[in-house]
Amino acid sequence: MRRAFITGLAGQDGSYLAELLLARDYEVHGTVRPGTNPATSRIGHLLAGPTAGRVTVHGLDLNEPAGLRELLPAVQPEEFYHLAAPSHVGQSFEQPEAACAAIGLGALRVLEAVRRLPRPPRLFLASSSEIFGRPKQAPQDEETPLAPVTPYGCAMAFVTHLARAWRLVHGLFVCCGILYNHESPRRGEQFVTRKITRAAAAIKLGLQHTLELGNLDARRDWGDARDYVRAMWLMLQAPEPGDYVIASGQTHSVREVLDVAFGHLGLDWVRYVRSDPRLLRPAEPHTLVGNAARARRVLNWAPTRAFAELIREMTDADLAALRAARFVAAPA
Ligand code: GDD
């Protein structure tokens, strides 16, 4: 049985990746923040039933340098997926030092902990389209120059360079996924797609009356998180390590997310959406759209779910969850 290690096991990507690995008969070890209750997190369903014996959860603070170094020799994974990091670009403007330290030093510690093992596992590092900032070319690929415009993007550029350097200098099997936005019903509620699908569902049920948003004209290349974790796994199965852009290749605006989510429930979003200047960011990347040709060619990877279908699925999931919560909360 192959053994994999995932940092950020209870995140959107960590939980889907764990499902994928368990379906392929892996034993999965992963970290969650100390204080997280795994049973009530996104991996709760994996800790009960047939997969329970193959998942081990480690409460570990990755800002604490010694933790990983001490844990890894005991686990001895063959594959290591580093997914834990602050992921909100807007918040990285409010706390740039904390965000850059967690993202940059976090990846560096992983590289060093892995490198010092007697048999280093194959390593996946998550990078982001934010490294391209305001690129001169669209779509972007693995050769596009890095030009980040956000603290988060700067830190991810550092991670991308680290992966390239450690591959070259230390001969590590490190793959870097340059991931464009990827969403799902498990997406955190602070990200714009989920914020919108949840609000549309809450408004439909009469639980919410307005929705405050920032820049409605922002465009993103939105894909499905389940497709993106499959790409991560494929990278570590390839004969050679490398960097891969993982993207849908199409952009849509925040307005289009509103159209699909509210339209799906028969609502006109114009009646409910308010503009909140505090949600505008000091800087936004422009024209971020990815060319995943290399992943298609080398990994035989392709996205399976289109934008509108994904947003409708998220809206349905939020409606069902809110209905269930209301039912539970209702007095007998
Ligand atoms: N979060 C949020 N909240 N975004 C809003 C809002 C709002 O109320 N209103 C408008 N937006 C706009 C943002 O300004 C941005 O242009 C766009 O919606 C998407 O924002 P997010 O969903 O927060 O995602 P992101 O693009 O900043 O970052 C995500 O994708 C990156 C990959 O490109 C995150 O998942 C990052 O971790 C990831 O690296």
Short mmCIF file of C-alpha atoms in Angstrom, two decimals, residues 1 5 75 85 101 131 147 153 164 173 200 248 253 256 258 269 294:
data_model
loop_
_atom_site.label_atom_id
_atom_site.label_comp_id
_atom_site.label_asym_id
_atom_site.label_seq_id
_atom_site.Cartn_x
_atom_site.Cartn_y
_atom_site.Cartn_z
CA MET A 1 0.00 0.00 0.00
CA PHE A 5 1.28 12.79 3.24
CA VAL A 75 5.66 8.29 8.51
CA ALA A 85 -1.12 27.87 3.41
CA ALA A 101 5.97 33.90 6.18
CA ILE A 131 2.47 34.74 -9.59
CA ALA A 147 5.25 39.54 -12.14
CA GLY A 153 1.38 36.41 -5.34
CA ARG A 164 12.76 25.03 -9.44
CA PHE A 173 11.46 15.16 -7.45
CA ALA A 200 -28.26 33.14 -3.47
CA SER A 248 -9.69 25.80 -17.62
CA SER A 253 -16.62 37.75 -14.56
CA GLU A 256 -21.46 35.97 -14.62
CA LEU A 258 -24.09 36.10 -10.08
CA TRP A 269 -29.28 39.50 -8.42
CA ARG A 294 1.62 20.95 -21.08
#
